[in-house]
CSV table of C-alpha atoms in Angstrom, one decimal:
chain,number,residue,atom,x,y,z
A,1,UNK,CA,0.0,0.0,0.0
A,2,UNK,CA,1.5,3.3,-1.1
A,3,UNK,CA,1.2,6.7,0.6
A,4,UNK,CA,-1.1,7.6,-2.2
A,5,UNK,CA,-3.5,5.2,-1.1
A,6,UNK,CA,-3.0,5.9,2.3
A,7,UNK,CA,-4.3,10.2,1.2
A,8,UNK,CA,-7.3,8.5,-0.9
A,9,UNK,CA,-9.0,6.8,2.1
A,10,UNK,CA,-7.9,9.2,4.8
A,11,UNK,CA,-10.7,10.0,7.1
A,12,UNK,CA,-9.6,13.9,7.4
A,13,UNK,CA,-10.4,14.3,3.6
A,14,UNK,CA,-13.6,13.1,4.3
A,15,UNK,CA,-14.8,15.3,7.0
A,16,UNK,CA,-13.4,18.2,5.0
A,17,UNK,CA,-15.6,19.6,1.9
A,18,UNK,CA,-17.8,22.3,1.3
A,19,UNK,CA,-21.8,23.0,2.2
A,20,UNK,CA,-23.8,23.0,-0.5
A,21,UNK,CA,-27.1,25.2,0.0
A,22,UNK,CA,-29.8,24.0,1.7
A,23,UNK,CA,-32.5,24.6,-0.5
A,24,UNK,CA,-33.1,27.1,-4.0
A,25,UNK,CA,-33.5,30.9,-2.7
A,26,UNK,CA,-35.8,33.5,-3.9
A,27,UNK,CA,-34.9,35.5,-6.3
A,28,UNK,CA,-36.0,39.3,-5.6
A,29,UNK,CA,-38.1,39.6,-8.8
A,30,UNK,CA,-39.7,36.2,-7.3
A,31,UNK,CA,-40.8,38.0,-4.4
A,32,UNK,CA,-42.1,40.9,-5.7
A,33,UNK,CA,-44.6,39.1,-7.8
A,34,UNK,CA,-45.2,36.8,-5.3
A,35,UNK,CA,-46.0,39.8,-3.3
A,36,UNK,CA,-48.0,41.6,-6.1
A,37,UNK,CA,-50.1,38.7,-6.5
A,38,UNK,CA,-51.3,38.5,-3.2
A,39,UNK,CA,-52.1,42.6,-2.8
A,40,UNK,CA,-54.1,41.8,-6.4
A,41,UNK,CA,-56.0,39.0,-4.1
A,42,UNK,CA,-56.6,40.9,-1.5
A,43,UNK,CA,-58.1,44.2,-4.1
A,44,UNK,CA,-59.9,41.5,-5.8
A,45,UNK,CA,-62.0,40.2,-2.6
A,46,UNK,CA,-62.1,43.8,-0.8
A,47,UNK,CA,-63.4,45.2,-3.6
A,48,UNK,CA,-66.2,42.3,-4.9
A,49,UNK,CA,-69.8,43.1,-4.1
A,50,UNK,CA,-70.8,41.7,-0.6
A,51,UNK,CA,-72.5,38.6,-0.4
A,52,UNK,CA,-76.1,39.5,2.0
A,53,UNK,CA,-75.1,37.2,4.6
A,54,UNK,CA,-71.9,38.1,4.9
A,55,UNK,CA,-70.7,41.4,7.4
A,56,UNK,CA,-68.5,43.7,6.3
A,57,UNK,CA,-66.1,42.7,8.8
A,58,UNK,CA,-66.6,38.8,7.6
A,59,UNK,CA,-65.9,40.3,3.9
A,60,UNK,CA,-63.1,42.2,5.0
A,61,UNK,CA,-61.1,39.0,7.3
A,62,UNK,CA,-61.7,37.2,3.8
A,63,UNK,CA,-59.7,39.7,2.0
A,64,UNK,CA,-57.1,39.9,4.6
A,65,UNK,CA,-56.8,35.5,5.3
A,66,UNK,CA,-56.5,34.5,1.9
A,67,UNK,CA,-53.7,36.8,0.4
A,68,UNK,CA,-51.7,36.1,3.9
A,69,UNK,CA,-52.4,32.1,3.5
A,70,UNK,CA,-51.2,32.6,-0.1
A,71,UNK,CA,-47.4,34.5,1.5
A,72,UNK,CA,-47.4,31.8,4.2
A,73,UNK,CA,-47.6,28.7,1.1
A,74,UNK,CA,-45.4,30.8,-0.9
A,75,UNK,CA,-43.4,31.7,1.9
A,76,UNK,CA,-42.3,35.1,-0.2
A,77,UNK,CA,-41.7,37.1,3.6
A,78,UNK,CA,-41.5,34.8,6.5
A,79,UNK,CA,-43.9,33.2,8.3
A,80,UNK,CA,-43.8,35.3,11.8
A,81,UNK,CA,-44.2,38.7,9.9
A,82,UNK,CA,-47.4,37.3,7.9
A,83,UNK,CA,-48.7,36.6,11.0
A,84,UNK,CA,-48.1,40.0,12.4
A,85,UNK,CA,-49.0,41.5,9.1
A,86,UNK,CA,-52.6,39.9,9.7
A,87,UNK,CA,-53.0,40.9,12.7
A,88,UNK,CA,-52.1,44.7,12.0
A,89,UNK,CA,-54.6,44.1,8.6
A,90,UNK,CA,-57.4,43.2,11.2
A,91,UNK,CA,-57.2,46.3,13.1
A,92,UNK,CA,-56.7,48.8,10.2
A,93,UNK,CA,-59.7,47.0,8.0
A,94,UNK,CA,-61.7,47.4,11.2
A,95,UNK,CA,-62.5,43.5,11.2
A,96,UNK,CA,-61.4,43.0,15.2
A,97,UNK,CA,-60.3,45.5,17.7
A,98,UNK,CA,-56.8,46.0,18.8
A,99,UNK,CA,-56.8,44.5,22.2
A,100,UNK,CA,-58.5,41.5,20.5
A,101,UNK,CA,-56.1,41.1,17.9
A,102,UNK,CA,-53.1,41.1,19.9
A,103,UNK,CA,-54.4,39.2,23.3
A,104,UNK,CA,-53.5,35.9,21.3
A,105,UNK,CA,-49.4,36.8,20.9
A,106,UNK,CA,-49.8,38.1,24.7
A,107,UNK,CA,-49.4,34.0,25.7
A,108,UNK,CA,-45.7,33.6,26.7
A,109,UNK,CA,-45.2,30.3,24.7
A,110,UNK,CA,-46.9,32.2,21.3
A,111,UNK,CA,-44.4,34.5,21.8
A,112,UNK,CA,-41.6,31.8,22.4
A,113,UNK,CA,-42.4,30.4,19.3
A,114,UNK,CA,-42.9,33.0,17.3
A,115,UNK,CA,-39.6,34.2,17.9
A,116,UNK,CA,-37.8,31.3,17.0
A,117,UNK,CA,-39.8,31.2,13.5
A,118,UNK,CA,-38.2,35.1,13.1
């Protein structure tokens, strides 16, 4: 056996070689249409004619949950500021009020979590 062989099978070399990424990223163009799309969902709902048995403030969670379940599949901004970005929608379109809306991240392990998803 020759010293050559000996550098082939050496166990350093195989601990050493380089990270490959975990996953493909987003290109910014990606993320702008991604983002685009969902604002065109939300204008789309907000703006259809109101079904009779539907409130305003029914109408108007429908327009805010569908464009933010659309960023959270495409995952175009992260998961924890959707979330957020719902619950700020809610209070500005009127559908809950603020002390409502934010009781739910008031719960010490919501927050935990939420904080590791960031």
């Amino acid at each position: 056996m020759s010293a050559q062989d000996v550098r082939e099978t050496s166990p350093d070399e195989l601990l050493v070689h380089e990270e490959e990424p975990q996953g493909p990223t987003q290109s910014g163009k990606s993320i702008i249409i991604k983002l685009l799309i969902a604002l065109g969902l939300f204008l789309l709902i907000y703006f259809l004619p109101r079904p009779e048995n539907l409130t305003v403030e029914g109408k108007n969670l429908a327009a805010i949950l569908i464009p933010i379940v659309f960023l959270w599949i495409s995952e175009a901004i992260p998961i924890g500021v959707t979330a957020l970005l719902a619950t700020a929608l809610m209070i500005i379109f009127k559908v809950t009020k603020s002390s409502a809306a934010w009781a739910p991240y008031a719960n010490q392990t919501v927050m935990f979590v939420l904080m590791i998803i960031m």
